[in-house]
mmCIF file of C-alpha atoms and ligand atoms in Angstrom:
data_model
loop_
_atom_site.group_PDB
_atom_site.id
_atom_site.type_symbol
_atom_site.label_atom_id
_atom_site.label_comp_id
_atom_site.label_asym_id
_atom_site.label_seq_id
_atom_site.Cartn_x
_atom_site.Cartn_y
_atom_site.Cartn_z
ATOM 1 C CA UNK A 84 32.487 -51.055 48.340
ATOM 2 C CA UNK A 85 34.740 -50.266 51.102
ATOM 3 C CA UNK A 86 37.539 -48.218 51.118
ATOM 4 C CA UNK A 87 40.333 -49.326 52.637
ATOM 5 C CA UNK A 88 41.681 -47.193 55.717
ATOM 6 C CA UNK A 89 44.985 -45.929 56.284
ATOM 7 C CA UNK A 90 46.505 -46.630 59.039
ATOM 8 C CA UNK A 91 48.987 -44.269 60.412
ATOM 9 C CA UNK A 92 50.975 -44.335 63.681
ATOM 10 C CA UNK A 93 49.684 -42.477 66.489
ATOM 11 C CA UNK A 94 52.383 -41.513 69.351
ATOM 12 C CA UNK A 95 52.206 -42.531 73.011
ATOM 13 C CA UNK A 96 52.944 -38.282 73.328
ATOM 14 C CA UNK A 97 50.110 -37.861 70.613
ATOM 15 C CA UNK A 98 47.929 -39.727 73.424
ATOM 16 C CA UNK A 99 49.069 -38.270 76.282
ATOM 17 C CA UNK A 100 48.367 -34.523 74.972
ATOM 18 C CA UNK A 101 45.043 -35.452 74.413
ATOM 19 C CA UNK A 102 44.654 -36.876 77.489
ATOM 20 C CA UNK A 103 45.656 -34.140 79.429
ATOM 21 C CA UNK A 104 43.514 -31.725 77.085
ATOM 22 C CA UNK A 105 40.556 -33.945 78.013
ATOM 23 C CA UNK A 106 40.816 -34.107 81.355
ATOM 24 C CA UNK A 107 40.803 -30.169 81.986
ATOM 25 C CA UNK A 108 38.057 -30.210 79.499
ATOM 26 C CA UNK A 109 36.012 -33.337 80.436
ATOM 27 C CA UNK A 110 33.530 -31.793 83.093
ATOM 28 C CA UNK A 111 32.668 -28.963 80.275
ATOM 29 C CA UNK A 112 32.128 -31.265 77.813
ATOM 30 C CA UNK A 113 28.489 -31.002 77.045
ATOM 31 C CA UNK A 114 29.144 -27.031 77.041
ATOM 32 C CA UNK A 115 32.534 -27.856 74.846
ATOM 33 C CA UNK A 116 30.772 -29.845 71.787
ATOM 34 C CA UNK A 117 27.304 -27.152 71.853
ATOM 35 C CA UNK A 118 30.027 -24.474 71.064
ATOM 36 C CA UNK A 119 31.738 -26.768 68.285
ATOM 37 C CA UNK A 120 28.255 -27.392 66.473
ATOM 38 C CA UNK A 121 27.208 -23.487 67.018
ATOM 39 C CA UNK A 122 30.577 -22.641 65.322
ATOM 40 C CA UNK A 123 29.983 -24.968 62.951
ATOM 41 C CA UNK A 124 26.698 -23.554 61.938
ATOM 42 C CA UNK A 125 28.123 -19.659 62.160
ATOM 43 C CA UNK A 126 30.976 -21.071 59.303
ATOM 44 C CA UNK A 127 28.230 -23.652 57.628
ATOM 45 C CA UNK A 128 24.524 -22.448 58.081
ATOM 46 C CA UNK A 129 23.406 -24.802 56.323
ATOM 47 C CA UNK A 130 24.161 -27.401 58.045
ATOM 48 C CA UNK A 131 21.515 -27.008 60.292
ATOM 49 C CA UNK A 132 19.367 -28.928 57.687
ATOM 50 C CA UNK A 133 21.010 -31.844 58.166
ATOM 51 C CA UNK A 134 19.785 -32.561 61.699
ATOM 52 C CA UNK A 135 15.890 -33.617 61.914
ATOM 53 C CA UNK A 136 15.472 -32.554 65.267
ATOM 54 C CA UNK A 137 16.318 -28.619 64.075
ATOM 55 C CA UNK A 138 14.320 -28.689 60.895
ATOM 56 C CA UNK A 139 11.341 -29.901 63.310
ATOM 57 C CA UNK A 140 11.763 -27.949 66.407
ATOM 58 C CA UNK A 141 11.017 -24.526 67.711
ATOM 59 C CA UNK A 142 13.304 -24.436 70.451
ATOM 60 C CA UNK A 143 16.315 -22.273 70.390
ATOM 61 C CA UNK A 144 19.596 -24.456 68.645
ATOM 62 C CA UNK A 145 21.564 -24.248 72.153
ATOM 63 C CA UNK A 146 18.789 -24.990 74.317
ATOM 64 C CA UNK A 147 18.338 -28.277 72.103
ATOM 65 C CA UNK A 148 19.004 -31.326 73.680
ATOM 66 C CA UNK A 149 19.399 -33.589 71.242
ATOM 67 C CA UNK A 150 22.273 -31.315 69.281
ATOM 68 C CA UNK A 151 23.582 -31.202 72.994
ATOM 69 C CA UNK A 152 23.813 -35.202 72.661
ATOM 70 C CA UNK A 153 25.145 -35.126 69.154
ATOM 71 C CA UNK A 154 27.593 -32.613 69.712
ATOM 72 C CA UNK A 155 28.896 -34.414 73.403
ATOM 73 C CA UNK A 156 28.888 -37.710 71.439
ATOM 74 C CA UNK A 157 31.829 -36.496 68.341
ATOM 75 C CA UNK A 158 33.544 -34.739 71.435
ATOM 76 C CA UNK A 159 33.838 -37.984 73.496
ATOM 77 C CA UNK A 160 34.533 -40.182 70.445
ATOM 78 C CA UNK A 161 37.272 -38.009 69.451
ATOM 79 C CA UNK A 162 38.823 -38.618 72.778
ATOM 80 C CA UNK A 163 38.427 -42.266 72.805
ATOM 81 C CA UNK A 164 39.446 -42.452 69.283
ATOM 82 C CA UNK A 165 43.086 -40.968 70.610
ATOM 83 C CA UNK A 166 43.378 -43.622 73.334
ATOM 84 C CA UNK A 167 42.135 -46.437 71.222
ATOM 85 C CA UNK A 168 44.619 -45.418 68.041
ATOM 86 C CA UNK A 169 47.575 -45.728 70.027
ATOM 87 C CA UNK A 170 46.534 -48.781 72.380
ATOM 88 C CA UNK A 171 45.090 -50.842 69.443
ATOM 89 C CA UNK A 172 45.885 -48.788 66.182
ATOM 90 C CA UNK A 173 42.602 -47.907 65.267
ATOM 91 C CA UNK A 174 39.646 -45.935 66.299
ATOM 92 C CA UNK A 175 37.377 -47.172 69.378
ATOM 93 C CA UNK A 176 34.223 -47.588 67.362
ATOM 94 C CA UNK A 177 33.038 -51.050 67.365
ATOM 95 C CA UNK A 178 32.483 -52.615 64.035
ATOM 96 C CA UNK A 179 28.523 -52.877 64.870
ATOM 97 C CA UNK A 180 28.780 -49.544 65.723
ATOM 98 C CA UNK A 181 30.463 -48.300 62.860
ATOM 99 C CA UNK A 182 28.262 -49.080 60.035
ATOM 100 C CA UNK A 183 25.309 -47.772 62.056
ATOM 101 C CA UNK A 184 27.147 -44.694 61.988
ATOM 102 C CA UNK A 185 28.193 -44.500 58.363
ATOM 103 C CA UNK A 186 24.867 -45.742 57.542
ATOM 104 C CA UNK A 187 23.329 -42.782 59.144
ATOM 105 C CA UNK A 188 25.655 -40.089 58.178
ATOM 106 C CA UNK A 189 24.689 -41.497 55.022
ATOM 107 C CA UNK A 190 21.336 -40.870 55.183
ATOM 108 C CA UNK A 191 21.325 -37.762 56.539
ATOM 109 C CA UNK A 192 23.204 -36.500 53.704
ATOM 110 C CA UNK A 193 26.221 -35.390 55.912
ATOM 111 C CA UNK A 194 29.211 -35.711 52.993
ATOM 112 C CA UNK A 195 33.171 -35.037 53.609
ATOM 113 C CA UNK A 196 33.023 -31.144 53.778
ATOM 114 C CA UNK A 197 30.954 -30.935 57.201
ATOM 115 C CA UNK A 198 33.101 -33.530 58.658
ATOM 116 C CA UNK A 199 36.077 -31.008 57.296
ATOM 117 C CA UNK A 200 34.020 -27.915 58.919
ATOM 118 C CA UNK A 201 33.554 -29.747 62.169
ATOM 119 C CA UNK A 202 37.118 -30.950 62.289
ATOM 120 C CA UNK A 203 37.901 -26.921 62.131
ATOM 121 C CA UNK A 204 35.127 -25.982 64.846
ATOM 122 C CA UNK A 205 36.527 -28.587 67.199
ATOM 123 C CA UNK A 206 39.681 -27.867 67.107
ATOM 124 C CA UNK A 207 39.230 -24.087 67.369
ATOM 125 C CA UNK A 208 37.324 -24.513 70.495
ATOM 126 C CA UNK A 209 40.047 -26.769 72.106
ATOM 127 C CA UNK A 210 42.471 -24.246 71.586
ATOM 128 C CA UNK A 211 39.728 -21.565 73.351
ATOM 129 C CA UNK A 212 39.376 -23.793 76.225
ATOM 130 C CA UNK A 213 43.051 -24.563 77.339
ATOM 131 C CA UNK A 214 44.899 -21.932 75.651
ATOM 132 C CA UNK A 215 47.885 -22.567 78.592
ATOM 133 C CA UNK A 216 48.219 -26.155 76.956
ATOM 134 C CA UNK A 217 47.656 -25.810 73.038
ATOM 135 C CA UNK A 218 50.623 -26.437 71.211
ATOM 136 C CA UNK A 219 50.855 -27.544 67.380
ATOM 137 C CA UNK A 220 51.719 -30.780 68.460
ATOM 138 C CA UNK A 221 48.368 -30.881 70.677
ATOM 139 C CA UNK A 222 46.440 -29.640 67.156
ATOM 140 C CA UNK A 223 47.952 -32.554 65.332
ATOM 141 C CA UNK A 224 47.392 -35.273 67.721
ATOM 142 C CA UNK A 225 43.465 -33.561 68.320
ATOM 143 C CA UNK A 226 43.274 -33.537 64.091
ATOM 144 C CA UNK A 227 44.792 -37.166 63.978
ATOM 145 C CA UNK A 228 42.196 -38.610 66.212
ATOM 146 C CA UNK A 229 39.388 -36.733 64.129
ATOM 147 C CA UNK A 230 40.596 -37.771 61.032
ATOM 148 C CA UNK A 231 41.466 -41.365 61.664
ATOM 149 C CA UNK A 232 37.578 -41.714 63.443
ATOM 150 C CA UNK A 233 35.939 -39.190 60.669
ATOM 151 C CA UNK A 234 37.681 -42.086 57.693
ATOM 152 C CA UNK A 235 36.253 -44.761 59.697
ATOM 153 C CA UNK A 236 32.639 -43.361 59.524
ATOM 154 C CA UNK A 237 32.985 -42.412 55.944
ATOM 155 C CA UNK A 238 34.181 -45.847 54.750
ATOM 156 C CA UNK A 239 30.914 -47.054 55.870
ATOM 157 C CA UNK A 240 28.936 -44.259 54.123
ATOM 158 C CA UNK A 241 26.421 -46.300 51.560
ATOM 159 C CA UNK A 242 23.120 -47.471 51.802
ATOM 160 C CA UNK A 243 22.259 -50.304 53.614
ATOM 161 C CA UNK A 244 21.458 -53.379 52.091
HETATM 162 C C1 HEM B 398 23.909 -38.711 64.009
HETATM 163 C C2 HEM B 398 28.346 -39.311 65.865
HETATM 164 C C3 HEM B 398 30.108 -36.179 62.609
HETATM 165 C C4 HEM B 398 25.602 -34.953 61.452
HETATM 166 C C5 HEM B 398 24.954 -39.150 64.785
HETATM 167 C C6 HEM B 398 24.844 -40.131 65.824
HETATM 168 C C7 HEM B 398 26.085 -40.295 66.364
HETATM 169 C C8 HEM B 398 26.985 -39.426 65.650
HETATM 170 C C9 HEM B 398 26.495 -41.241 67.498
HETATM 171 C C10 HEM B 398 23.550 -40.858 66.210
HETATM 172 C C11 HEM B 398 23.720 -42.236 65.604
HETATM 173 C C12 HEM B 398 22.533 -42.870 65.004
HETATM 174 O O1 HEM B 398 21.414 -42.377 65.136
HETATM 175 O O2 HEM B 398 22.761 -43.924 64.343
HETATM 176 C C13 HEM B 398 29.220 -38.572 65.090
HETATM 177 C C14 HEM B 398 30.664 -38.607 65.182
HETATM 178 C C15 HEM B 398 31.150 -37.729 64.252
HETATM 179 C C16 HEM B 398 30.012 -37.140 63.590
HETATM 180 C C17 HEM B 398 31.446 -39.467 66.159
HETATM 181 C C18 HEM B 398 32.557 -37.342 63.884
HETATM 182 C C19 HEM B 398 33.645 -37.966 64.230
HETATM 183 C C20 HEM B 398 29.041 -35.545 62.040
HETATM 184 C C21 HEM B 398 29.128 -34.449 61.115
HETATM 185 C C22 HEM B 398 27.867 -34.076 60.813
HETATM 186 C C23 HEM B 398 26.969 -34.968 61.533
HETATM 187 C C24 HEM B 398 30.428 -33.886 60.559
HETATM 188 C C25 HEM B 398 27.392 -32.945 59.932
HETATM 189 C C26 HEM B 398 27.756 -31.700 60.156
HETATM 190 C C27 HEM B 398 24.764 -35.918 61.970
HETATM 191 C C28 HEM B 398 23.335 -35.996 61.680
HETATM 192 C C29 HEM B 398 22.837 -37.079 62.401
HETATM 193 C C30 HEM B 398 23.974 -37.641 63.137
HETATM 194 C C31 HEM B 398 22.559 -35.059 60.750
HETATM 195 C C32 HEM B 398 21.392 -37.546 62.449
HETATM 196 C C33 HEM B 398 20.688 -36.594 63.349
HETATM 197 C C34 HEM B 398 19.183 -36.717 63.362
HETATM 198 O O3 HEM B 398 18.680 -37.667 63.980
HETATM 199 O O4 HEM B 398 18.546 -35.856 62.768
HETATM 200 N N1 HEM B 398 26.252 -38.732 64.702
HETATM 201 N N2 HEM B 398 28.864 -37.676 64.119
HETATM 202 N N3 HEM B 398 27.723 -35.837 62.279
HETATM 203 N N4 HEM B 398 25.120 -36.926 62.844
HETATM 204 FE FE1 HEM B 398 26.974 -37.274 63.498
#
């Protein structure tokens, strides 16, 4: 069954401080989402279990590439997400897309509290890298576009059929 998303308003402003977050942050991106995932794991250590490519690898968590992708790819989503919500009212993900991801979040046992923890981590290291620019307003719109992508994915959490 799906569950049916809510679908909240999010501001031209709401857009445009993300925006301008982004683009000061954009060319540290891949160095942005590493330090999201390696708070995540200082607040969640286990979480490192979720990811196949830790459990299997010897090579040191921020050296890993594929965490580098993983962690680049809820960074950039985010982002789009904020664009997308206010051009079209919903996230960016494409509906293909979308249960691909819920079906593999699924999978890998990932269940509402990481998504909380990384919610946390990301916004925490937003706030680190443009401290000049963070505002509560910035949080919010930053939290919005998590959330509303974050409910996406989990509506499409169950096993494929
Ligand atoms: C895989 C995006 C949140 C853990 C993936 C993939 C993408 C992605 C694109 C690869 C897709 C695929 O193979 O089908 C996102 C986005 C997120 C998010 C956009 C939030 C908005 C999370 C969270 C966790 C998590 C909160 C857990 C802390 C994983 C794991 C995999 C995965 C374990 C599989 C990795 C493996 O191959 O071992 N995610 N993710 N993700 N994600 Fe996420």
């Amino acid at each position: 069954r799906t569950k049916k998303l809510e679908v909240r308003a999010f501001t031209e402003e709401q857009e445009a401080l993300v925006l301008k977050s982004w683009n000061s942050m954009k060319k540290n991106a891949a160095e942005l989402g590493l330090k999201v995932f390696l708070r995540v794991f200082e607040i969640a250590p286990s979480a490192k279990k979720l990811f196949s490519f830790l459990r299997d690898s010897d090579v040191p968590l921020e050296q890993n590439p594929k965490l580098k992708a993983h962690a680049m790819t809820v960074f950039v989503m985010t982002c789009e997400s904020a664009v997308q919500l206010h051009k079209v009212g919903k996230p960016s993900v494409r509906e293909s897309n979308l249960k691909d991801l819920g079906t593999t979040h699924f999978q890998y046992n990932v269940v509402a509290e990481h998504f909380e923890v990384v919610k946390f981590a990301l916004l925490e290291i937003i706030k680190e890298a443009v401290p000049e620019m963070w505002s509560p307003e910035m949080k919010s719109a930053w939290g919005e576009a998590y959330d509303q992508l974050a409910a996406a994915i989990k509506s499409e959490m169950k096993p494929q059929v």
